[in-house]
Short mmCIF file of C-alpha atoms and ligand atoms in Angstrom, two decimals:
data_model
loop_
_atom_site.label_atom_id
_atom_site.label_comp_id
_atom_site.label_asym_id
_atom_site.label_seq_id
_atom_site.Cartn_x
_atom_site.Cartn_y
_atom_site.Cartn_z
CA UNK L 1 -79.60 63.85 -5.98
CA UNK L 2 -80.03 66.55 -8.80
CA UNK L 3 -77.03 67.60 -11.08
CA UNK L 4 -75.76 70.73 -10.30
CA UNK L 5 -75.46 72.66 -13.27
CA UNK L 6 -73.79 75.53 -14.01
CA UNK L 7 -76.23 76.94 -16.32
CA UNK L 8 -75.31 80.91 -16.68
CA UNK L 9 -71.91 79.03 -17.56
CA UNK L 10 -73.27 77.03 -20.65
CA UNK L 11 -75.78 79.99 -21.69
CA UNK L 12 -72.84 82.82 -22.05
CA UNK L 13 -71.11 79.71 -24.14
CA UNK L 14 -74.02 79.24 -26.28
CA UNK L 15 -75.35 83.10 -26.51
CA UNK L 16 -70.68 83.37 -27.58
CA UNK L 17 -71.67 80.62 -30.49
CA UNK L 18 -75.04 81.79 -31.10
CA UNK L 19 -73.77 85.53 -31.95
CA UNK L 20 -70.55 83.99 -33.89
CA UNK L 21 -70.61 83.59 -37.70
CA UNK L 22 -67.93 81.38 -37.99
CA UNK L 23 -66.52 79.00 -35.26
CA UNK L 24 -63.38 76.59 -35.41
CA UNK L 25 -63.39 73.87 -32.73
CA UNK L 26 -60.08 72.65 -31.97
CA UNK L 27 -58.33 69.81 -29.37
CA UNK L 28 -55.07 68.40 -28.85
CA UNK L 29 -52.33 67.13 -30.73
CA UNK L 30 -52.25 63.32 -30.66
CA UNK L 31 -55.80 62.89 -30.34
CA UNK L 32 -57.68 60.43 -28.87
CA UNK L 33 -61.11 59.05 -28.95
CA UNK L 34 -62.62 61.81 -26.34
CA UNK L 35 -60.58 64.63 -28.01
CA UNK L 36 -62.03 63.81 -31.59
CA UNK L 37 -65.59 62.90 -30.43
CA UNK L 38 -66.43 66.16 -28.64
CA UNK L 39 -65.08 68.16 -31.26
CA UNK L 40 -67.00 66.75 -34.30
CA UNK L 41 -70.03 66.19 -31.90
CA UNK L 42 -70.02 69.88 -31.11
CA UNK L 43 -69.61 71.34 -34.78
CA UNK L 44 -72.01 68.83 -36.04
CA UNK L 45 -74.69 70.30 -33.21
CA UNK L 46 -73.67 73.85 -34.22
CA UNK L 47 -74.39 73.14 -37.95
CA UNK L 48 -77.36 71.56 -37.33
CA UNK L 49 -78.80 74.54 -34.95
CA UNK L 50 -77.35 77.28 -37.14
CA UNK L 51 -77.03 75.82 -40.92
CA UNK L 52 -75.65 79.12 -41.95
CA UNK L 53 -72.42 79.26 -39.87
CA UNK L 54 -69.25 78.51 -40.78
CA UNK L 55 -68.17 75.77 -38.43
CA UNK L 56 -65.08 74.03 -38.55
CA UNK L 57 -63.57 71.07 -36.61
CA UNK L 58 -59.65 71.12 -37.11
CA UNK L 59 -56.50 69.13 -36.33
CA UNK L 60 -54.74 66.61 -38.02
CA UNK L 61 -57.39 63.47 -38.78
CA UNK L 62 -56.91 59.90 -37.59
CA UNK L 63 -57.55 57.11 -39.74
CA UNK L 64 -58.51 54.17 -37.37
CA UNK L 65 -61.02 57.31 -35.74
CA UNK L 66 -63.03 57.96 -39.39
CA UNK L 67 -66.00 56.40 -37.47
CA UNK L 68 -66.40 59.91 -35.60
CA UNK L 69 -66.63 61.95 -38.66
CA UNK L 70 -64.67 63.85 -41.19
CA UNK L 71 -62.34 66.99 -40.45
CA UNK L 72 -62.32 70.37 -41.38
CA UNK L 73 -59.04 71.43 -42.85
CA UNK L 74 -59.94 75.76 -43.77
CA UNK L 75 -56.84 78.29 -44.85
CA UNK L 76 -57.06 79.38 -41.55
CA UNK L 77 -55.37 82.63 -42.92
CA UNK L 78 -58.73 83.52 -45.05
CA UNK L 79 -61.23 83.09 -42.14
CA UNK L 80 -62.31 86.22 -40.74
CA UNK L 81 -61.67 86.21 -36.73
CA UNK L 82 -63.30 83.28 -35.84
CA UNK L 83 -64.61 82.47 -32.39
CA UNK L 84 -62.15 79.71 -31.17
CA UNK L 85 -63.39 76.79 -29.23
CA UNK L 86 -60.50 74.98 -26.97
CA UNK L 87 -61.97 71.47 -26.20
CA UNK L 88 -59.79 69.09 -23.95
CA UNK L 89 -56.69 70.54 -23.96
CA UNK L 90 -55.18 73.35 -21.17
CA UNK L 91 -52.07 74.28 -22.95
CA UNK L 92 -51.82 76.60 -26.02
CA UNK L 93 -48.71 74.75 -27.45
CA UNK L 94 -50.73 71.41 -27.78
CA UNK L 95 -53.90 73.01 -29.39
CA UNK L 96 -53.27 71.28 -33.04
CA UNK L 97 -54.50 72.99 -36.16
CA UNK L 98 -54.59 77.00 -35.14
CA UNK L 99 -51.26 77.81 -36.87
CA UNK L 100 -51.87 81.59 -38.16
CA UNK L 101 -55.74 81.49 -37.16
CA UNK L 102 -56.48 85.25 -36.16
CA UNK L 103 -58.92 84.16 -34.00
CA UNK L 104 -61.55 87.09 -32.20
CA UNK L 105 -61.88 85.17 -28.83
CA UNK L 106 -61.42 81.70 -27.11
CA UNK L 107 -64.10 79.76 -25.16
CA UNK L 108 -62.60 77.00 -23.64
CA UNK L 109 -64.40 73.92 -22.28
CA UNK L 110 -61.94 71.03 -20.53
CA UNK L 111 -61.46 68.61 -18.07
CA UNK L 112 -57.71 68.77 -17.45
CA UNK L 113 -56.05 71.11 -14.39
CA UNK L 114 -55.75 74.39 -15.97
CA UNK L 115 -52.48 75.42 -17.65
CA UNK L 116 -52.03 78.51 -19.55
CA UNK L 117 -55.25 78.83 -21.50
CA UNK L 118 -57.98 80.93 -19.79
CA UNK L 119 -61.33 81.46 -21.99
CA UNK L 120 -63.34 84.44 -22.84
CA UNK L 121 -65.86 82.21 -21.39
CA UNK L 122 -63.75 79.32 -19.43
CA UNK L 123 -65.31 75.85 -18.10
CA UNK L 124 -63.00 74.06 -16.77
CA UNK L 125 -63.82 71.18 -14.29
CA UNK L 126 -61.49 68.12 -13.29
CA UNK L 127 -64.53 66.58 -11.88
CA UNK L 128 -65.94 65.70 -15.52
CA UNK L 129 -64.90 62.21 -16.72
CA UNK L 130 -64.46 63.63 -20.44
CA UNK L 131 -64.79 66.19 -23.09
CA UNK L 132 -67.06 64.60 -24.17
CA UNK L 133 -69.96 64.80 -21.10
CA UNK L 134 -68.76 68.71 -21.44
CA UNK L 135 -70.48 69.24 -24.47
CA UNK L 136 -73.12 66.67 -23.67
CA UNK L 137 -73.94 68.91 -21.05
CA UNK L 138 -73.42 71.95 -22.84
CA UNK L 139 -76.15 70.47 -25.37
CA UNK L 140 -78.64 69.26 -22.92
CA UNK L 141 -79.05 71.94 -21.07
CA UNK L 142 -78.96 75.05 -24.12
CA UNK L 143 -80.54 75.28 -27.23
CA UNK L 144 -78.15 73.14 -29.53
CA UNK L 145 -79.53 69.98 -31.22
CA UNK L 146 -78.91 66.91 -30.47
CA UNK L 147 -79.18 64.40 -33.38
CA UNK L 148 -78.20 60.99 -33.54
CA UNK L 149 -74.82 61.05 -34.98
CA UNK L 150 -74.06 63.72 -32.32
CA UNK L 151 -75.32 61.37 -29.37
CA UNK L 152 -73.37 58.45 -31.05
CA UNK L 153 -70.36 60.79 -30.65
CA UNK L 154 -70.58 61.53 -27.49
CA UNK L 155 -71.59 58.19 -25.86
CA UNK L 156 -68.42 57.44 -27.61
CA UNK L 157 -66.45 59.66 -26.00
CA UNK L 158 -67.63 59.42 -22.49
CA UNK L 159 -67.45 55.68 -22.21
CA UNK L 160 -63.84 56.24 -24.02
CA UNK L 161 -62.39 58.97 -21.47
CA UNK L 162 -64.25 57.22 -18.73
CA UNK L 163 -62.86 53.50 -19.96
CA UNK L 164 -66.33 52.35 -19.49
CA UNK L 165 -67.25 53.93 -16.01
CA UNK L 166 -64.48 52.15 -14.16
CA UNK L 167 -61.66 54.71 -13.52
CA UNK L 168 -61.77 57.51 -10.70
CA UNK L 169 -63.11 60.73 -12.88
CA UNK L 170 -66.98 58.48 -13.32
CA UNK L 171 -69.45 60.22 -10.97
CA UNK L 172 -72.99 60.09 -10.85
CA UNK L 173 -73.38 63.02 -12.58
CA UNK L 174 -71.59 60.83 -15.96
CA UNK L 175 -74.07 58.04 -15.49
CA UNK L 176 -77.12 60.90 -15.16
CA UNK L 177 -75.87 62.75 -18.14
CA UNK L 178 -75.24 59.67 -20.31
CA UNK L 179 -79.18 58.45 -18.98
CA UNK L 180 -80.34 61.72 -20.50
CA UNK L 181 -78.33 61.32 -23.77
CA UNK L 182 -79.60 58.06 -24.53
CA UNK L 183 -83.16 58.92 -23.13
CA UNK L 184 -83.40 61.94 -25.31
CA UNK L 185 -81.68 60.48 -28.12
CA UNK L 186 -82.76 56.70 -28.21
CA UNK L 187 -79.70 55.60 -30.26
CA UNK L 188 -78.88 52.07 -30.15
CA UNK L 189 -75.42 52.13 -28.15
CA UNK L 190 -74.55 48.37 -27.56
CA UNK L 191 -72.97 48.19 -31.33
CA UNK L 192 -71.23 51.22 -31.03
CA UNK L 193 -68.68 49.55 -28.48
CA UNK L 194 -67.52 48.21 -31.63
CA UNK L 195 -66.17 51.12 -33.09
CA UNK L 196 -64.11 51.17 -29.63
CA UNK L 197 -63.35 47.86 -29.16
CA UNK L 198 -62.40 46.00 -32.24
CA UNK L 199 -59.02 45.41 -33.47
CA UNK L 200 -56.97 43.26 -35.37
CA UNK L 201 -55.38 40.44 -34.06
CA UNK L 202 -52.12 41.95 -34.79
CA UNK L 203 -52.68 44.19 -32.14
CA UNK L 204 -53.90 41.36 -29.98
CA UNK L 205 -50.59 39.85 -30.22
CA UNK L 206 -49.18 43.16 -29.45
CA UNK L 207 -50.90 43.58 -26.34
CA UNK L 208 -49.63 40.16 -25.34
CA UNK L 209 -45.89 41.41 -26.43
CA UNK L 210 -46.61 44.39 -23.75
CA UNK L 211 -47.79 42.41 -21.03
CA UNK L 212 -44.33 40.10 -21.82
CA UNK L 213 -42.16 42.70 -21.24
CA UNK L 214 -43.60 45.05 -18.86
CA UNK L 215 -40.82 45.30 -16.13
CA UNK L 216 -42.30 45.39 -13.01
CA UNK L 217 -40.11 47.01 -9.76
CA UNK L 218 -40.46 45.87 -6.12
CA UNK L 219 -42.33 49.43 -5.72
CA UNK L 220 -45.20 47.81 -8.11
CA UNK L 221 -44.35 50.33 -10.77
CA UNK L 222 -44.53 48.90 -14.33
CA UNK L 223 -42.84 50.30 -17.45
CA UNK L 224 -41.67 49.10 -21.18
CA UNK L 225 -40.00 51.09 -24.02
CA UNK L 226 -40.96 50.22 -27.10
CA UNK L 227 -39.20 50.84 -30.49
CA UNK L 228 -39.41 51.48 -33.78
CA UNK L 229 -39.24 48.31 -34.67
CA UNK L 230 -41.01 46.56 -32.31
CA UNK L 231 -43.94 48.93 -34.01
CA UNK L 232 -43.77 47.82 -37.34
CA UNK L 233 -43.30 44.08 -36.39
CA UNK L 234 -46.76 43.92 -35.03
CA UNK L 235 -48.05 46.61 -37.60
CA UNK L 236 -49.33 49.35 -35.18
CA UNK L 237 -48.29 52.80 -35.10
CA UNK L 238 -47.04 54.66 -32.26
CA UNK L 239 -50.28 56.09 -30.89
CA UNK L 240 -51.53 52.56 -30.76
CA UNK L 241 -49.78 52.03 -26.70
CA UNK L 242 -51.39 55.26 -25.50
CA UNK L 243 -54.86 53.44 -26.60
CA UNK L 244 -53.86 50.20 -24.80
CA UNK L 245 -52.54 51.27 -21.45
CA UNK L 246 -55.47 51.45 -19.61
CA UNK L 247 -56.26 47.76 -19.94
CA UNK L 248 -53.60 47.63 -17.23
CA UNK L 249 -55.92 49.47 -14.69
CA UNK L 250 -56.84 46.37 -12.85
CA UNK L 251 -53.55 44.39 -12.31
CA UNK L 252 -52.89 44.10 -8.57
CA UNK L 253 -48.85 43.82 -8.97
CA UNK L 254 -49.11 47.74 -10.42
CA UNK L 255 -50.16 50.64 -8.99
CA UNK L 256 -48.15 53.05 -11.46
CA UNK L 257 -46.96 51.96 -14.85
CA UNK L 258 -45.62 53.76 -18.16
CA UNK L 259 -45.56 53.00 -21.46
CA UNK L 260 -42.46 54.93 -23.33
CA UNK L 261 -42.79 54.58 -26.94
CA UNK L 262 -39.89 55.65 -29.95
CA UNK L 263 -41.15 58.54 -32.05
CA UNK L 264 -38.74 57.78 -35.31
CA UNK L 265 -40.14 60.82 -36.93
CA UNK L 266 -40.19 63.57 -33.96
CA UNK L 267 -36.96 62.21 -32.82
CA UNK L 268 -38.36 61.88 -29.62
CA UNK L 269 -39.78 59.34 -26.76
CA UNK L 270 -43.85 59.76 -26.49
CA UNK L 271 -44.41 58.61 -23.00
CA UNK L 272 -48.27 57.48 -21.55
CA UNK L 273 -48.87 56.66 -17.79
CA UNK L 274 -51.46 55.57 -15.48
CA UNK L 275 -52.36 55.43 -11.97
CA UNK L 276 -54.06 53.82 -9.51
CA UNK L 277 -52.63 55.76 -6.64
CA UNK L 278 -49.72 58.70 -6.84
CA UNK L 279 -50.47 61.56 -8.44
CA UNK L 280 -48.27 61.20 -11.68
CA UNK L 281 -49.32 64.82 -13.50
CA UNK L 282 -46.63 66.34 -11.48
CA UNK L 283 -43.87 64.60 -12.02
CA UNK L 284 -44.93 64.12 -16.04
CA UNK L 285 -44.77 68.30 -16.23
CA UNK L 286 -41.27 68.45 -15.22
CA UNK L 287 -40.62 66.06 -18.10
CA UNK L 288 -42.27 68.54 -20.72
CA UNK L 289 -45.53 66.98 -20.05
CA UNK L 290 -48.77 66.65 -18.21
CA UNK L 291 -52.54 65.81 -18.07
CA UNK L 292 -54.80 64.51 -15.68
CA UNK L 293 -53.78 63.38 -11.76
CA UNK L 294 -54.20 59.77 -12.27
CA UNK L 295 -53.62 59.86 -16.15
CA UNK L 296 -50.55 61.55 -17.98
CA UNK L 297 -48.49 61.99 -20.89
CA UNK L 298 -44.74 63.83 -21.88
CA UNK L 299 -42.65 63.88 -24.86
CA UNK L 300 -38.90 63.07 -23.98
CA UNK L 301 -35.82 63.70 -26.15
CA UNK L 302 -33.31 61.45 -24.83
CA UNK L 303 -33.21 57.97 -22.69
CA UNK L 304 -31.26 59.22 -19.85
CA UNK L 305 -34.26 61.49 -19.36
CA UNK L 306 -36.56 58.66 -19.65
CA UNK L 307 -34.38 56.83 -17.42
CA UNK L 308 -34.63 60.18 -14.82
CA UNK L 309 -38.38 59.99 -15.36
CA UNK L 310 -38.96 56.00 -14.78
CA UNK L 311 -36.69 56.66 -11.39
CA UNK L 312 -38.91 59.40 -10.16
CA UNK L 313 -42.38 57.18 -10.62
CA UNK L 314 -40.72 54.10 -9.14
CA UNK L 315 -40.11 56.70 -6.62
CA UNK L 316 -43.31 58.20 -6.00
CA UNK L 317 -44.68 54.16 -5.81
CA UNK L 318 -42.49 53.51 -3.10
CA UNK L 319 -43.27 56.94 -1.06
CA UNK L 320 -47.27 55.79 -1.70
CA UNK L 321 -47.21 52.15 -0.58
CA UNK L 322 -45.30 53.78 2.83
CA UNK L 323 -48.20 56.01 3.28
CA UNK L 324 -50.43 53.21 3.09
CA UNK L 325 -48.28 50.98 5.27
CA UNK L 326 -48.48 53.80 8.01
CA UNK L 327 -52.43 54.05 7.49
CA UNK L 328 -52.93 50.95 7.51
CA UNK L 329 -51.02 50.60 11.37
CA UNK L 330 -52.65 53.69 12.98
P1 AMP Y 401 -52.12 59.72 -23.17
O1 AMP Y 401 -51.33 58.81 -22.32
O2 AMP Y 401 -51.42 60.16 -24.41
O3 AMP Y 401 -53.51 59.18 -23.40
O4 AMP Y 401 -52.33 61.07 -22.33
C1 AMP Y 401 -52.90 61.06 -21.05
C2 AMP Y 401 -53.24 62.49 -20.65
O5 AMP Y 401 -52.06 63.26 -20.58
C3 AMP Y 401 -54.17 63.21 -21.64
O6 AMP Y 401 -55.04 64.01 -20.91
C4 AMP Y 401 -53.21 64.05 -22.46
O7 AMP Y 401 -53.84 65.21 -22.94
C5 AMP Y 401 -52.12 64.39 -21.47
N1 AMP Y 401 -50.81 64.49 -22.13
C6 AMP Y 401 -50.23 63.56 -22.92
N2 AMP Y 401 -49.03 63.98 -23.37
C7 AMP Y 401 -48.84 65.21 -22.86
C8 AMP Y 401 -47.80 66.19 -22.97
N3 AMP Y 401 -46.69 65.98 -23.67
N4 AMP Y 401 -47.97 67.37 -22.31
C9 AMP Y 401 -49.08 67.60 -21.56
N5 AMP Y 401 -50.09 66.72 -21.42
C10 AMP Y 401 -49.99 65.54 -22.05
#
């Protein structure tokens, strides 16, 4: 079967870049592998096709993601009405590192539902595993260039977002696009699952500290809030459980489970969740969150709210497994 390509979709993007002097490329707050490796993989195939523009890729940096590539961090106020570039993220208030941009227009290229952003040029498709095949596609198929450290990136990213082809956004189209990258490419991938999947032993232990406590109800919904200090006793910071939780995908006592983690600073609960059933962005956006249908996120201010929250997935568990029980008898 042969992709089907928008193509008059990814030519008005690149004829918007090709036309633009100077470009910032920005993603959402809290990053995350997929969110940082499209972005640097794009600017770095802008520069590289047009070493005159002014590209920049913004947002607050990461240290345990340097591998990717340094960020860009302009006086937004002194560029001169850039062309923006939204990559993975749908909502305007969780676009990190625009503050005072005067921006001339948006192109926006993501995989979540869409929210309130809509593009000069919009692609957005659920139906892509990542960001990161986005712009792999973008560059495939127009004139950008594709070097190495830009197919490194993106390889990154896919197998990231995708958590290495297993969950439910992998089609064919991700294996045919990552066949191309690597084809056109050649880069030597294998090691580069070390820049994924390496981590101290601290954070081994950590994991096993999760997988101690996870509370799991009769409706096979997991959860576990973790403080503060539960954070700094295994020495990992509070992005680290949003980076773990979907080595929980393939646990057959769970078919919804949340990680709530204390935000000291923010004054605030950052919440992560996975599914392997009910759709979970729903409920997540009535708790000043959202995301994907099988993958979400929300920021809570108080534990009774988390508390409202954790009833509502239990919830949603229990209303699943009756569907299934009725299936399963007609
Ligand atoms: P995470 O669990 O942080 O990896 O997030 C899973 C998905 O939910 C990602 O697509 C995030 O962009 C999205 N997400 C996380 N937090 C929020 C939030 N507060 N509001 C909207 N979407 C979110």
């Amino acid at each position: 079967m042969e992709i089907i390509i928008n193509k008059r979709l990814l030519n008005n993007i690149y004829k918007e870049i090709k036309k633009s002097d100077e470009i910032v490329i920005a993603r959402h707050i809290g990053p995350d592998p997929d969110a940082i490796a499209s972005t640097i993989a794009l600017r770095d195939s802008i520069r590289n096709t047009f070493p005159n523009k002014k590209v920049y890729a913004v947002g607050a940096g990461v240290s345990k993601f340097k591998a990717y590539g340094n960020l860009d961090h302009p006086d937004n106020e002194k560029l001169n009405n850039p062309l923006l570039i939204v990559l993975d993220v749908p909502n305007m208030h969780r676009v990190d590192g625009i503050e005072n941009l005067n921006y001339s227009k948006i192109i926006k290229i993501d995989h979540h539902p869409k929210e309130d952003i809509t593009g000069f040029v919009d692609w957005t498709d659920t139906n892509k595993s990542s960001a990161s095949q986005m712009v792999c596609e973008l560059i495939l198929n127009t004139k950008l260039n594709l070097t190495k450290k830009v197919a490194e990136n993106l390889f990154l990213g896919i197998v990231s977002d995708s958590e290495r082809f297993s969950l439910k956004n992998t089609t064919y189209e991700t294996f045919d696009t990552v066949k191309e990258l690597l084809k056109q490419s050649k880069i030597d991938f294998v090691p580069l699952y070390d820049i994924l999947y390496t981590r101290p032993f601290s954070e081994h232990k950590f994991i096993a500290y999760i997988t101690n406590n996870l509370k799991i109800d009769e409706h096979k919904f997991g959860y576990i809030i973790i403080n503060d200090e539960t954070l700094k006793e295994y020495n990992v910071d509070n992005a680290t459980p949003s980076n773990l939780i979907n080595n929980y995908h393939f646990i057959d006592d769970l078919i919804v489970w949340a990680f709530i983690t204390e935000d000291v600073k923010n004054d605030l609960y950052k919440v992560s969740i996975r599914s392997r059933g009910p759709i979970i962005n729903e409920i997540a956006s009535r708790y000043n969150g959202g995301g994907h249908k099988f993958a979400s996120g929300a920021k809570i201010k108080t534990l009774e709210e988390v508390n409202k929250l954790l009833k509502d997935l239990s919830l949603a568990c229990m209303e699943y497994e009756d569907k299934e029980d009725k299936q399963k008898e007609e």
